[in-house]
Coordinates of C-alpha atoms in Angstrom, one line a residue:
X1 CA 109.7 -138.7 102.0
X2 CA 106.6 -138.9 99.6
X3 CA 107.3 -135.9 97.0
X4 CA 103.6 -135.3 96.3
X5 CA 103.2 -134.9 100.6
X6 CA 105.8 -132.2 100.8
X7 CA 104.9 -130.2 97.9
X8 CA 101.1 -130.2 99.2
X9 CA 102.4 -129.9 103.1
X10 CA 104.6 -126.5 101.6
X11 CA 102.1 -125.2 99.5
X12 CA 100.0 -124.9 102.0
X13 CA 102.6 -123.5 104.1
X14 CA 103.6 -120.5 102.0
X15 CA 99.8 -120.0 101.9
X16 CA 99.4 -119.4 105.3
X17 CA 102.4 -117.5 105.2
X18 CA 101.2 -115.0 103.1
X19 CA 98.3 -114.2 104.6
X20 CA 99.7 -114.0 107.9
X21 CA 102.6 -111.7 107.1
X22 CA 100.4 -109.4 104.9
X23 CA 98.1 -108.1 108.4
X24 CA 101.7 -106.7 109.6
X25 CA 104.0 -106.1 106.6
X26 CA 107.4 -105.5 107.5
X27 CA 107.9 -107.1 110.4
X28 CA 110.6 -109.4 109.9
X29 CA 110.5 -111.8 113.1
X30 CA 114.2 -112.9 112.3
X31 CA 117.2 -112.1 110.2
X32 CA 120.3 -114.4 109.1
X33 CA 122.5 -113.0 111.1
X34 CA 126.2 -115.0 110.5
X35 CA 126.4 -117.9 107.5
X36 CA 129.5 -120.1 109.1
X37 CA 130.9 -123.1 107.2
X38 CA 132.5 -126.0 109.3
X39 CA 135.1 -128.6 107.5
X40 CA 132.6 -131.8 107.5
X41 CA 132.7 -135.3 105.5
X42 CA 129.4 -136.6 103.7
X43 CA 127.6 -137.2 107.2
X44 CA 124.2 -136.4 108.1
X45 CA 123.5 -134.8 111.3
X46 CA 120.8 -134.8 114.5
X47 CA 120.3 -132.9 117.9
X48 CA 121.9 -129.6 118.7
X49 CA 121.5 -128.5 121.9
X50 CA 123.1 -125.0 123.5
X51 CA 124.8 -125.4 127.0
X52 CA 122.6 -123.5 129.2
X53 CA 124.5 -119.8 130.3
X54 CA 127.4 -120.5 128.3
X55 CA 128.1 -120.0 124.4
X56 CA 128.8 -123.6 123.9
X57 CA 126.4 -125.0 121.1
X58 CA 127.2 -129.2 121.1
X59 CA 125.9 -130.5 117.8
X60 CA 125.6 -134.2 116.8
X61 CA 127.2 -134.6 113.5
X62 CA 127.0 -138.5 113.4
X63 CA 130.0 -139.8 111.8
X64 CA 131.8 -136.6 112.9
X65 CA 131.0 -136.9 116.3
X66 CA 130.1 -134.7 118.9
X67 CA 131.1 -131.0 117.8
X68 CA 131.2 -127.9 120.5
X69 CA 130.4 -124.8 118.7
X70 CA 131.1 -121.4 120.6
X71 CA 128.3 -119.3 119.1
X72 CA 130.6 -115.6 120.1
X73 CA 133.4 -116.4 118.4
X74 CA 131.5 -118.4 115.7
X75 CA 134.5 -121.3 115.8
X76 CA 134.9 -124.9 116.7
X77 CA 136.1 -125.4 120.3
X78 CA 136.5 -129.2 120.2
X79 CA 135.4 -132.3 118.7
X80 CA 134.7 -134.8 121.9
X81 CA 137.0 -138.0 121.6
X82 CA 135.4 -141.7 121.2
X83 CA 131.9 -139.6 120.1
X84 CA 131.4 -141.1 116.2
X85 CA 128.0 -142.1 115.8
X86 CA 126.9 -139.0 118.4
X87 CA 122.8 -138.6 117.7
X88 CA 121.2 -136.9 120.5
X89 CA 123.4 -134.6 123.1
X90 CA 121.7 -134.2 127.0
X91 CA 123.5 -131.2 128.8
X92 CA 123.8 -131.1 132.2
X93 CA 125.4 -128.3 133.7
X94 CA 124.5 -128.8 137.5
X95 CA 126.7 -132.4 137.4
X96 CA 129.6 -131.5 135.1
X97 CA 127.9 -134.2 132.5
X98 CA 126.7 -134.3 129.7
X99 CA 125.4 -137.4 127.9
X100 CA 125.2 -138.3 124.4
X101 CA 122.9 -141.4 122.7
X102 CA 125.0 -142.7 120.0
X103 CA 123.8 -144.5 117.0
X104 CA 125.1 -148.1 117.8
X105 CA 123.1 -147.9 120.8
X106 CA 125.2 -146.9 123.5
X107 CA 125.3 -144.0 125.9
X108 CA 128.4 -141.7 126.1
X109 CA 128.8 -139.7 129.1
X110 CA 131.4 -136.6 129.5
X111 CA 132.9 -134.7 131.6
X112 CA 131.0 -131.0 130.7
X113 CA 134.2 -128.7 131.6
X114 CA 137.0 -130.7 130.2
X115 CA 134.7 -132.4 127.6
X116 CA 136.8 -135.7 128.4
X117 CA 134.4 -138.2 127.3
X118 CA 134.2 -140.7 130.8
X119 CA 132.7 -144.1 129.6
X120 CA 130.9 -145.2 126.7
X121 CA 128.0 -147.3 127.7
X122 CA 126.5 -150.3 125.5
X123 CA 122.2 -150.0 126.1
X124 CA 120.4 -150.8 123.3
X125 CA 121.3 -154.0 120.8
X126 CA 119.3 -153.5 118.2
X127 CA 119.9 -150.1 116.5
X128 CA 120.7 -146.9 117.7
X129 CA 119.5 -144.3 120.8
X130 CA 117.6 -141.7 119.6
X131 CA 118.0 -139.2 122.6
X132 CA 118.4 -138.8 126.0
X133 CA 116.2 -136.8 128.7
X134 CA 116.4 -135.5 132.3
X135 CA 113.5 -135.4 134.9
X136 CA 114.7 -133.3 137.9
X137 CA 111.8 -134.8 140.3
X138 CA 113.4 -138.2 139.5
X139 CA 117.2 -137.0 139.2
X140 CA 117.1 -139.2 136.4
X141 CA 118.0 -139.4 132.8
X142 CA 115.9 -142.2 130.2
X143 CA 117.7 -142.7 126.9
X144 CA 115.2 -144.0 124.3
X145 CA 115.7 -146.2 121.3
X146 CA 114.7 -144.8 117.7
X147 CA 111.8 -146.1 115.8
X148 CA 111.7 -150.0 116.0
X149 CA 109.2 -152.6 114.3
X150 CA 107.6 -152.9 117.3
X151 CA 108.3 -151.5 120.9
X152 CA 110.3 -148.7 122.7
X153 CA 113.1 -149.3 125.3
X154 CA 114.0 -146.3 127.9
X155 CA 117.0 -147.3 129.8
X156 CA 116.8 -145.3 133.3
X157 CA 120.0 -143.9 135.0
X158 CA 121.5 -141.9 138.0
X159 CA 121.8 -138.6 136.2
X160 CA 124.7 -138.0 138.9
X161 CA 126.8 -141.2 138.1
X162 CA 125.5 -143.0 135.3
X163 CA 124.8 -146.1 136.7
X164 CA 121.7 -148.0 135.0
X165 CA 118.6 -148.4 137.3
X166 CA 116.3 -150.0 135.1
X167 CA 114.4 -150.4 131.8
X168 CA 111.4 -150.3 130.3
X169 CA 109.6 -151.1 127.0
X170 CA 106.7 -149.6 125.6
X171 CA 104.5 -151.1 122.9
X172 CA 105.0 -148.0 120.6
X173 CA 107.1 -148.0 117.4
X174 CA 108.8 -144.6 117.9
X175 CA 109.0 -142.1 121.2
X176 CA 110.1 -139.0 121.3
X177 CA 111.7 -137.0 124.0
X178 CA 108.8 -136.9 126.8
X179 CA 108.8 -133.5 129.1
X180 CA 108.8 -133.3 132.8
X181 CA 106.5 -131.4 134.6
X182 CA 108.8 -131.3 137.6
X183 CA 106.6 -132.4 140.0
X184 CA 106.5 -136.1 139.3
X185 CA 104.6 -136.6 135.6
X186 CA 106.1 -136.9 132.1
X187 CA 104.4 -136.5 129.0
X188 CA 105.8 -138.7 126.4
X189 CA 104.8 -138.7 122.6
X190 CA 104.0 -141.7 121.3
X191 CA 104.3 -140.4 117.2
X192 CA 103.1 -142.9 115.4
X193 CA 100.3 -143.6 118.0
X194 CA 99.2 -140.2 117.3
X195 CA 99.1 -139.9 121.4
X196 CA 100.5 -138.0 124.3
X197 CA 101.4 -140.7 127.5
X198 CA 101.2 -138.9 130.8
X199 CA 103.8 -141.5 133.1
X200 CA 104.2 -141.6 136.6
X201 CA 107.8 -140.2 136.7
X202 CA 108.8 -142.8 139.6
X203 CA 107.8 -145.8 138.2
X204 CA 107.2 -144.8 134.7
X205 CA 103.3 -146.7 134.4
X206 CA 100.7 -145.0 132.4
X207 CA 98.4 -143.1 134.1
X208 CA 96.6 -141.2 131.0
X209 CA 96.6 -141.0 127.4
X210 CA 95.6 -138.0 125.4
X211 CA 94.8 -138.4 121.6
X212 CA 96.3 -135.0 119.5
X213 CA 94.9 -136.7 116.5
X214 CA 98.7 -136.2 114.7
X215 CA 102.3 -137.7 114.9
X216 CA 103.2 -136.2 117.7
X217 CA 107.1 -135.5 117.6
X218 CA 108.0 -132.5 120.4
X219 CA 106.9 -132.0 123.8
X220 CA 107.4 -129.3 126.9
X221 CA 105.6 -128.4 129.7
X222 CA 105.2 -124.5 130.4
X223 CA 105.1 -123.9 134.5
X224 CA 103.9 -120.8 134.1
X225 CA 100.7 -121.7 132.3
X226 CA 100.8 -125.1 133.0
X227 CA 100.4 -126.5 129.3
X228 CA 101.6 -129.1 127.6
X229 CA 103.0 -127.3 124.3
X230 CA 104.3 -129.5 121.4
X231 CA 103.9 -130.2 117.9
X232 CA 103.3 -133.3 115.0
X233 CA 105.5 -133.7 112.1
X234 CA 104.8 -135.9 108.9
X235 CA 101.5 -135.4 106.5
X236 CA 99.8 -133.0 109.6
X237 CA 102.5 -130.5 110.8
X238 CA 100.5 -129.0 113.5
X239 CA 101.1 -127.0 116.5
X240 CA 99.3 -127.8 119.7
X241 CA 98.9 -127.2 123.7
X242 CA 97.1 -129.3 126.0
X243 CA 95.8 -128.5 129.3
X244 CA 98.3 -130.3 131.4
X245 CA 95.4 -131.9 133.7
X246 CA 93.2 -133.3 131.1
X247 CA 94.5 -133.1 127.8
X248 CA 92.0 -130.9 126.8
X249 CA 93.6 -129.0 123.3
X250 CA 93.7 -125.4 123.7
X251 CA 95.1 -124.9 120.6
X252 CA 96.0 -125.9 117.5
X253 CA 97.7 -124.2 114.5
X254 CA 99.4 -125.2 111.1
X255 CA 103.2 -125.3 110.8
X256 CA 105.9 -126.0 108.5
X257 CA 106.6 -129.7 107.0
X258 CA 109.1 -131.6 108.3
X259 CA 109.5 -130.6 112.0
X260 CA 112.3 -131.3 114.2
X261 CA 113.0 -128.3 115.7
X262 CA 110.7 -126.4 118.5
X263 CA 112.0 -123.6 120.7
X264 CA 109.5 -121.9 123.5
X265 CA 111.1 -118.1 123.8
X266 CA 109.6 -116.8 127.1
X267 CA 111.0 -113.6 126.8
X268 CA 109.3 -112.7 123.6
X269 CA 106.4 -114.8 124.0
X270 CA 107.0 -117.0 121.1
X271 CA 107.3 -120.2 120.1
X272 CA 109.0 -121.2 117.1
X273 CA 109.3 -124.5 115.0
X274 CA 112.2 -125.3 112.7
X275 CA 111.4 -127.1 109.4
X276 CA 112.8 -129.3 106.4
X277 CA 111.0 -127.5 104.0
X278 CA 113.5 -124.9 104.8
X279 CA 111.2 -122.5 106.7
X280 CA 110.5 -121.4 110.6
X281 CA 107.1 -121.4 111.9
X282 CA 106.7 -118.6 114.5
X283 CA 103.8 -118.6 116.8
X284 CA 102.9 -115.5 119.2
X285 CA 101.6 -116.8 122.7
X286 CA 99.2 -114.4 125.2
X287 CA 99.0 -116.5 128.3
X288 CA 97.8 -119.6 128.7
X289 CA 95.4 -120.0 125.6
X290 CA 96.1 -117.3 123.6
X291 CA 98.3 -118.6 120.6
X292 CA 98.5 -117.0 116.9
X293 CA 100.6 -117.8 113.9
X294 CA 102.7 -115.2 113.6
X295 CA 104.6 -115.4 110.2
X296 CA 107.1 -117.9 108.4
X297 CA 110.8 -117.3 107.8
X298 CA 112.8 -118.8 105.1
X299 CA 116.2 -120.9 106.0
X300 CA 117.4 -123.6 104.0
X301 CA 115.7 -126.6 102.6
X302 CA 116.7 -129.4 104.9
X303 CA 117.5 -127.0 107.9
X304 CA 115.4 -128.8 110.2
X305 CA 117.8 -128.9 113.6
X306 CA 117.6 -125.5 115.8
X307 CA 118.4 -124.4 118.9
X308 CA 117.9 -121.6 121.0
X309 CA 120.3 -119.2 123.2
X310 CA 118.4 -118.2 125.7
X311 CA 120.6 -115.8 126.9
X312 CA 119.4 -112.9 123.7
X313 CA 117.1 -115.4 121.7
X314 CA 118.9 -116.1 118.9
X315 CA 118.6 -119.5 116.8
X316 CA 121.2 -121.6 115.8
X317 CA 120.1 -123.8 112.9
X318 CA 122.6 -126.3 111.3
X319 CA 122.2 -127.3 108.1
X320 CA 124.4 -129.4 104.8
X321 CA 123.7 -129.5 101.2
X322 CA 122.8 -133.1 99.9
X323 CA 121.4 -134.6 96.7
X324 CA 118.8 -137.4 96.9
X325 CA 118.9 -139.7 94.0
X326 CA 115.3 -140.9 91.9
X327 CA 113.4 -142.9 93.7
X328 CA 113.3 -146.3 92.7
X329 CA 110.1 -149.1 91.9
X330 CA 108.9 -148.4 96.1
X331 CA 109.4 -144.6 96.1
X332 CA 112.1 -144.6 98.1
X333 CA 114.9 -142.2 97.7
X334 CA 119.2 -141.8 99.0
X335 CA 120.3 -138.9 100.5
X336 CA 124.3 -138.2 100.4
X337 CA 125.8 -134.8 102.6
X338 CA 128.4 -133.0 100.4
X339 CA 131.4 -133.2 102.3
X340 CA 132.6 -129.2 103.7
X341 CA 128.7 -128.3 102.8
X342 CA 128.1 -128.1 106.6
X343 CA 126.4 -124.7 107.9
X344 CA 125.7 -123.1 111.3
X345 CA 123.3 -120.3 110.6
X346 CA 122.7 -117.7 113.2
X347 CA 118.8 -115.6 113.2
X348 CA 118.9 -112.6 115.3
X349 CA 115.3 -111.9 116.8
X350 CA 113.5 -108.7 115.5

């Protein structure tokens, strides 16, 4: 990370900010709700994701492995055996399975009620999985590599069993978690393309390409205003939405730097980014093309992984103190976790 980038990137954050929250002073958005420490060694950390209708938040602590959270009681319920190296949890209630890319390159799969993990699956050979997704048209899950010199691999699977279908390389560097439409597309960012993909969901070919003109890092697809809504990370942290036909941007709004989180609230109309600079973006949404930046909300610096209950809106954002050493002759900087620094903090919607 470029230190002359993010001081820019958050300047101009905090700017933006200020003028927003000024028009409706007092108006919180969200509160820290709950501060809860969890024992931890000096890992880093990646995906959370909350198990749909449950209190179950599963977090991907890397060299602590897979850890189920129960957001109620605010305590660990279990660590899931044989799950060091756990990056990026898929949750799927409707087949007692949940998957996990792992960052050796393999694909765990458990069993969702016992959390008994149920194989461990070698995929990728050259570095780790990144994440894994689930197209209900298909019934199929893709787990996709992390950023590589060259190409992307999605490894295609029976979300039901397991069992590797297929794969397929794409000559981008790094892809991010592609959304379904339900109905037979997927729209996957290609980030360092600066371009959305829209994929046949069967075969996975390229039928479109849509230019956001950003590193396009999140994407979902809204059913009930058929848009494509996702945001960029890096240098241009920027909110968009796409017409889900042609790719036509709707919108397009600034955001916090260092995005990984993105949440669409569809109760409250909002949709809210979490970011390494230590802030929240929140964006209000009126229909289909109606979107405004709503405020910014202070976490932690580094807080960049959320999730969302969707049963009362709350966010779940996991955090760990660190220290980065100088950089040295090429700029480059290494970050150690404090071991015990690990956070889950809870924001209560206002």
């Amino acid at each position: 990370m470029k230190r002359r980038s993010l001081l820019i990137a958050m300047l101009a954050v905090a700017g933006s900010a200020v003028s927003t929250m000024s028009a409706s002073a007092g108006d919180l958005l969200y509160t820290l709700e709950r501060t809860t420490a969890l024992p931890s060694t000096d890992t880093g950390f990646d995906y959370i994701k909350m198990q749909p209708g449950t209190s179950r938040l599963f977090m991907a602590r890397l060299k602590d492995g897979l850890t189920v959270f129960d957001v109620e009681s605010q305590a660990v319920v279990a660590t899931v055996e044989n799950s060091a190296g756990a990056s990026g949890p898929l949750l799927l209630p409707e087949y007692n399975r949940g998957y996990v890319a792992m960052d050796d390159g393999s694909l765990l799969s458990l069993d969702l009620a016992t959390l008994a993990p149920l194989q461990r699956m070698p995929l990728a050979k050259d570095g780790g999985l990144n994440s894994a997704i689930y197209d209900p048209y298909t019934r199929q899950i893709h787990a996709i590599t992390g950023a590589r010199p060259e190409q992307s691999t999605w490894f295609t699977l029976d979300a039901a069993t397991g069992k590797r279908l297929k794969t397929t390389v794409f000559p981008s560097r790094k892809m991010d978690d592609p959304a379904s439409d339900g109905k037979g597309r997927l729209f996957a960012p290609a980030r360092k393309d600066g371009i959305v993909l829209v994929l046949d969901a069967r075969t996975l070919k390229e039928t479109a390409r849509w230019a956001v003109g950003c590193a396009v890092s999140k994407v979902r697809y809204q059913a009930s205003t058929h848009r494509v809504l996702g945001a960029c990370a890096t240098d241009t942290p920027t909110f968009f939405a796409l017409d889900a036909d042609t790719g036509r941007i709707v919108s397009r709004l600034p955001i916090g730097y260092g995005l990984d989180g993105f949440a669409i609230d569809e109760v409250r109309h909002r949709i809210v980014t979490s970011n390494y600079d230590g802030t929240l973006t929140v964006i209000d949404q009126d229909g289909a093309d109606g979107f405004a930046l709503r405020g910014t909300v202070s976490t932690r610096m580094g807080a960049r992984m959320m999730a969302m209950d969707e049963r009362d809106g709350r966010l779940l954002v996991v955090n760990a103190a660190f220290t980065n050493t100088a950089p040295n002759a090429k700029g480059e900087t290494t970050k150690t976790y404090h071991p015990d620094s690990f956070v889950v903090l809870t924001y209560a919607p206002k």
